[in-house]
CSV table of C-alpha atoms in Angstrom, one decimal:
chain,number,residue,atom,x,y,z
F,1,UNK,CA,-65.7,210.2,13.7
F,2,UNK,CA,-64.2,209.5,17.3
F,3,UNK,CA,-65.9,207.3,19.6
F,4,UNK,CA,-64.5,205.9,23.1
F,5,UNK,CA,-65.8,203.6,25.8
F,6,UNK,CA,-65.9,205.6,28.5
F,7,UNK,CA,-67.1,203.6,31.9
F,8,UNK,CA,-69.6,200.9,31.3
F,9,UNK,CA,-71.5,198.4,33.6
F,10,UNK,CA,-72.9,196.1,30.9
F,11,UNK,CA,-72.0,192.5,30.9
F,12,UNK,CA,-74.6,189.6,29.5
F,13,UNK,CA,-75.1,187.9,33.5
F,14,UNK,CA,-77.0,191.8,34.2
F,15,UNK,CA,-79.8,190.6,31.0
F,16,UNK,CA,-80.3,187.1,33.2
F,17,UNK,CA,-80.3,188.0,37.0
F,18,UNK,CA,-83.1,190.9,35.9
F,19,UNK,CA,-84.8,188.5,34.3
F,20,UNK,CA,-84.7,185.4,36.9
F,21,UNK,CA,-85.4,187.7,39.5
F,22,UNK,CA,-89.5,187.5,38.7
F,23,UNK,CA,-89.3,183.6,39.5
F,24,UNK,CA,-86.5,183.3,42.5
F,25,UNK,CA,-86.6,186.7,44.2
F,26,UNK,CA,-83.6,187.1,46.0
F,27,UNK,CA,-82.5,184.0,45.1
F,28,UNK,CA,-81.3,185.5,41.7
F,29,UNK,CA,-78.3,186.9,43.8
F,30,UNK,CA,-76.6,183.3,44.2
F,31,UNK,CA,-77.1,182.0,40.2
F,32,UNK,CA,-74.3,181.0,38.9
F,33,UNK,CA,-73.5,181.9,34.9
F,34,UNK,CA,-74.3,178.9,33.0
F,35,UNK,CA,-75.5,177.4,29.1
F,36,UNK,CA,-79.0,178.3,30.2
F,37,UNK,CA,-78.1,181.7,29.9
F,38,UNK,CA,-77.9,182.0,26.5
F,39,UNK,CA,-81.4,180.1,25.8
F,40,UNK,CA,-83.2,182.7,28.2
F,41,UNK,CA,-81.4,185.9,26.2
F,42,UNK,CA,-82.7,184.2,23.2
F,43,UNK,CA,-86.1,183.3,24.1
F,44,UNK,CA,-86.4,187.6,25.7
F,45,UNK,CA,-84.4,188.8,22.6
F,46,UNK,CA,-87.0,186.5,20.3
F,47,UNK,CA,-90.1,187.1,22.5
F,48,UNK,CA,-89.7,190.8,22.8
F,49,UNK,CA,-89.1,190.9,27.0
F,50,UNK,CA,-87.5,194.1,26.5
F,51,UNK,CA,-87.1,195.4,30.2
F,52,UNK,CA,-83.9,192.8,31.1
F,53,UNK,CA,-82.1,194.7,29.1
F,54,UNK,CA,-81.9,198.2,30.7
F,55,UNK,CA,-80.2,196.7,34.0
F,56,UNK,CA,-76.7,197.7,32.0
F,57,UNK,CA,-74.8,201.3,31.5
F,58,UNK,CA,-72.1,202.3,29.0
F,59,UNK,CA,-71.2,205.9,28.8
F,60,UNK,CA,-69.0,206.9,25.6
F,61,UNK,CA,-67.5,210.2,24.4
F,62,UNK,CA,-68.2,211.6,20.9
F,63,UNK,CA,-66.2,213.6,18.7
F,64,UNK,CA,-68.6,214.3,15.1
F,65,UNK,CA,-69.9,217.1,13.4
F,66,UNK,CA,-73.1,218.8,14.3
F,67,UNK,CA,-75.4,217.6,12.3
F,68,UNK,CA,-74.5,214.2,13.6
F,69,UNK,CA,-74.8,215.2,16.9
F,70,UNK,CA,-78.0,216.2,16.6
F,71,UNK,CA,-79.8,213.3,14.3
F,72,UNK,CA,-78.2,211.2,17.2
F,73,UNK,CA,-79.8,213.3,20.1
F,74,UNK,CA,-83.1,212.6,18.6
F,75,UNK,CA,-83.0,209.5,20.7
F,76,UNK,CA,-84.4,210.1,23.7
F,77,UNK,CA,-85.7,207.0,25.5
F,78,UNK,CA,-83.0,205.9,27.7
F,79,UNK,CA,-80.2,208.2,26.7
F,80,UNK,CA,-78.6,210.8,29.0
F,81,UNK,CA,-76.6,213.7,27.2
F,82,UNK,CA,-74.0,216.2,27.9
F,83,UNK,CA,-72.2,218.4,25.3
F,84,UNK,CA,-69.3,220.9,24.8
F,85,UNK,CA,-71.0,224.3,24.6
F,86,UNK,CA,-70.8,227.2,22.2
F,87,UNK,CA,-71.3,229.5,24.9
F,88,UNK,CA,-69.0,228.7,27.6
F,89,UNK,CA,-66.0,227.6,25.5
F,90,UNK,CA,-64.8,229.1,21.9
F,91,UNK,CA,-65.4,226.4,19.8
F,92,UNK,CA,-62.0,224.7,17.7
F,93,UNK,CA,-62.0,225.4,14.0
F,94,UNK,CA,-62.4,221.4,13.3
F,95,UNK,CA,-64.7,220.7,10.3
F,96,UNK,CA,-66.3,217.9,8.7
F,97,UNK,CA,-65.4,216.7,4.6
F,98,UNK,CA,-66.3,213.3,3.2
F,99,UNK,CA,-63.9,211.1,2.4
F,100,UNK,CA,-62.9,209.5,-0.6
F,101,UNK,CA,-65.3,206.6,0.2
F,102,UNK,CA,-68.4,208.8,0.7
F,103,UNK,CA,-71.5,208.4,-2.1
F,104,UNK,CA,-72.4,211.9,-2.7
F,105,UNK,CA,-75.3,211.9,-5.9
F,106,UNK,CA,-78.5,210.9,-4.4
F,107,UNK,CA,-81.1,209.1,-7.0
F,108,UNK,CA,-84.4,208.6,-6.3
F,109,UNK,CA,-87.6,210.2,-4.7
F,110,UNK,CA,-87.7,210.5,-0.9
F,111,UNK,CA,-88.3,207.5,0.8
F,112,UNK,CA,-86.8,205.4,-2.3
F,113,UNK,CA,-83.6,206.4,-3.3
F,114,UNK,CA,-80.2,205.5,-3.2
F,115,UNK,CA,-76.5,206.9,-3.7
F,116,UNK,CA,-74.2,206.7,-6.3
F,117,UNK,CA,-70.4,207.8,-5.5
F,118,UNK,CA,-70.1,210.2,-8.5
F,119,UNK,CA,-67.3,211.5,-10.5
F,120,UNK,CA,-63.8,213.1,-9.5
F,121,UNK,CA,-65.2,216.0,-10.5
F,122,UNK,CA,-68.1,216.0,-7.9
F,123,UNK,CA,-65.6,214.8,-5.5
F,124,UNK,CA,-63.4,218.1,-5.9
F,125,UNK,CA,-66.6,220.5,-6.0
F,126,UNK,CA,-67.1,219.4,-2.1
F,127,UNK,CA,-63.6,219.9,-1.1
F,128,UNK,CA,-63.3,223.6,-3.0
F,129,UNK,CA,-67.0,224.8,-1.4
F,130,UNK,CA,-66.9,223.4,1.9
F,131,UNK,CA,-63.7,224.1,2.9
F,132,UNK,CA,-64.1,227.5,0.9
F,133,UNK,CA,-67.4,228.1,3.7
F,134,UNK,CA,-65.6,226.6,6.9
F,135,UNK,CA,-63.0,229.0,6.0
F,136,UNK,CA,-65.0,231.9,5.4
F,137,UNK,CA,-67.7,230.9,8.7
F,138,UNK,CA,-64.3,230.1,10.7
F,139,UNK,CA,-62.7,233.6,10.2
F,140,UNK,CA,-65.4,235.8,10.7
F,141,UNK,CA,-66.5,233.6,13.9
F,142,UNK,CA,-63.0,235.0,14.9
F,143,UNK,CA,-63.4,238.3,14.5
F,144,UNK,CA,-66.7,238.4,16.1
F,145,UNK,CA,-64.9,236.8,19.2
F,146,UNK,CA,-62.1,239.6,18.7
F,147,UNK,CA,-64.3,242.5,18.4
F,148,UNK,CA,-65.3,241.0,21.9
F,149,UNK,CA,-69.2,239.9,20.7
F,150,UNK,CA,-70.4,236.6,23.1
F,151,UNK,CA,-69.4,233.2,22.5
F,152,UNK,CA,-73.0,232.2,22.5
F,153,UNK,CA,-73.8,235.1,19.8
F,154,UNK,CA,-70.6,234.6,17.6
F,155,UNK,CA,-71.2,230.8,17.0
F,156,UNK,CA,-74.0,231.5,15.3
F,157,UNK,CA,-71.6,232.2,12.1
F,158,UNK,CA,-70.6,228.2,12.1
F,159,UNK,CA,-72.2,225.9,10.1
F,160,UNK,CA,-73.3,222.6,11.4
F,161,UNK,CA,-70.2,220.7,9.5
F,162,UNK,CA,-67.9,222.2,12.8
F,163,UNK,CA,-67.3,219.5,15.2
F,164,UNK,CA,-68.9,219.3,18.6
F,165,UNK,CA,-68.5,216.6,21.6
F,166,UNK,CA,-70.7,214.9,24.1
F,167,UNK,CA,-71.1,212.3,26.6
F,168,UNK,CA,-73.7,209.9,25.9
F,169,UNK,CA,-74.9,206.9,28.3
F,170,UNK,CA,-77.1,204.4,27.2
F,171,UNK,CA,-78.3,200.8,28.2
F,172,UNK,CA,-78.4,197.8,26.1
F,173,UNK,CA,-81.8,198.3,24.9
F,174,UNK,CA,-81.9,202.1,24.3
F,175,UNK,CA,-78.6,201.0,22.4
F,176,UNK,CA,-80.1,198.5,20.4
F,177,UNK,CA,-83.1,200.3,19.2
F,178,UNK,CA,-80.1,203.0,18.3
F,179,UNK,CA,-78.3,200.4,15.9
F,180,UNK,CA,-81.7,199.1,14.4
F,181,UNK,CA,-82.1,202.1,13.3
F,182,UNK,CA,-78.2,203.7,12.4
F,183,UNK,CA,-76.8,201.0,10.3
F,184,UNK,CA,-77.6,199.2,7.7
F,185,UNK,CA,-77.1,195.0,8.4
F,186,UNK,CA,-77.3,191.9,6.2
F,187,UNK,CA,-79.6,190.9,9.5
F,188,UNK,CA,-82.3,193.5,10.2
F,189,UNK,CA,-86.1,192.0,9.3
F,190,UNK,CA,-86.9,196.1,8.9
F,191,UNK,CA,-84.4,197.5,6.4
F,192,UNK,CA,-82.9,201.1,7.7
F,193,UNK,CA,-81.6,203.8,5.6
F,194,UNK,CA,-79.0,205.5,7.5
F,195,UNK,CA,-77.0,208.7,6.5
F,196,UNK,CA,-73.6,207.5,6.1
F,197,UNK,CA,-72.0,210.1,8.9
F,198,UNK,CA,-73.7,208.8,11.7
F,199,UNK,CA,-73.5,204.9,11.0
F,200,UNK,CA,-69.8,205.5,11.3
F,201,UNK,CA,-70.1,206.2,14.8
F,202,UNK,CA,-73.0,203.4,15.5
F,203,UNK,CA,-70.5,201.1,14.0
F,204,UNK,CA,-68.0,202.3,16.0
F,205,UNK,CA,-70.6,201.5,19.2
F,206,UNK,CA,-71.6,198.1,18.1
F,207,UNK,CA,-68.1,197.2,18.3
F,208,UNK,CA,-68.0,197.9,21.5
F,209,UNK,CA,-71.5,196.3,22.6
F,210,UNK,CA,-70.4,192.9,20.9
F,211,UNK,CA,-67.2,193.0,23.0
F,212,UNK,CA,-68.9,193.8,26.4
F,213,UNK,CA,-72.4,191.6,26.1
F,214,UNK,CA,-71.7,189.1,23.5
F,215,UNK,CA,-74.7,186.9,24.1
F,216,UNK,CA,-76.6,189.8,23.9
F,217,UNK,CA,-75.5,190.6,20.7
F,218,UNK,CA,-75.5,187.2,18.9
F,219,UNK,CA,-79.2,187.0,20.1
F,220,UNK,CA,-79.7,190.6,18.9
F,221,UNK,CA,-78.9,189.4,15.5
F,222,UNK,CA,-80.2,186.1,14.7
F,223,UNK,CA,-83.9,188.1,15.7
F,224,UNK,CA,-83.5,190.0,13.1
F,225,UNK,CA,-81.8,193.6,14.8
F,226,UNK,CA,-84.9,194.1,16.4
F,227,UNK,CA,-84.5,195.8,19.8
F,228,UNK,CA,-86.6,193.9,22.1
């Protein structure tokens, strides 16, 4: 999974000044940053004043299979999205396999179960098949494309392992909710059960957040991951 910082506006001084602003007004434009700041992220983080939080913007590029793309696209609220498309552009023959660190035997009923990594010999029977499908999807997306058939009809041969890009921007909040929801943390009050694929790149997001608005984030986790 690829994931890059594109442009961001997102510092821990946007959380205060939004807040501050329904006591001084105009004032709010001549605060200084100081140690009260972190007490009044805390006490919105703890408290649940969630609306602080959306006066910041980071924009980062994507790179992950399909089917990541799109359990990630099903947040909405305060997410913007642009992606590479199968229509206008022939899509590159870049597909997804686990890695050697990937749990692949799922035990359990739905909604209570949990993976085990499983033998060498489940390991090799994803390589052979999927790379045996991408090879046979990839080629005869080709010849469609040579036989002169649409871009937009001939990617329907792809399967959703085939990597696709996009743009997503998000605020601090929308983000938030995004990780309380993608990973899986020592922290979170509300335990979330992730598919492995796509907490890789919320990791990869986090990373970022802690770096640009770490007040934010430290608060974020001593409330238990719970977006405000």
């Amino acid at each position: 999974m690829h994931v890059s910082l594109i442009k961001h506006a997102a510092e821990d001084r946007d959380v205060t000044l939004a807040a501050r602003v329904s006591t001084l007004g105009g004032e709010t434009r001549y605060v200084e940053s100081s140690e009260k700041d972190s007490g009044l992220i805390n006490y919105l983080m703890r408290d649940r004043h969630g609306s602080p939080f959306e006066h910041s913007t980071m924009t980062f590029y994507v790179e992950a299979p399909i089917f990541v793309a799109r359990e990630f696209m099903r947040h909405r609220a305060g997410w913007s999205y642009n992606e590479e498309s199968g229509r206008y552009k022939e899509i590159q023959p870049v597909f997804y396999v686990p890695d050697q660190h990937r749990k692949l035997i799922q035990v359990g009923k739905p909604g209570a179960y949990e993976f085990e990594a499983g033998t060498e010999e489940h390991r090799v029977a994803v390589r052979s098949h999927l790379s045996s499908a991408y090879s046979w999807a990839s080629r005869h997306y080709w010849l469609l494309i040579d036989r002169g058939i649409s871009r937009e009809i001939a990617r329907a041969a792809l399967p959703v392992g085939v990597y696709t890009s996009f743009y997503a921007t998000c605020n601090a909040r929308s983000l938030m909710h995004f990780l309380s929801l993608r990973t899986k943390h020592a922290a979170a009050k509300v335990p979330s059960f992730p598919q492995r694929e796509i907490e890789m790149v919320a990791e990869r997001m986090e990373e970022h957040f802690k770096n640009l608005m770490p007040g934010t984030y430290e608060a974020f986790n001593k409330h238990g991951r719970v977006a405000p």
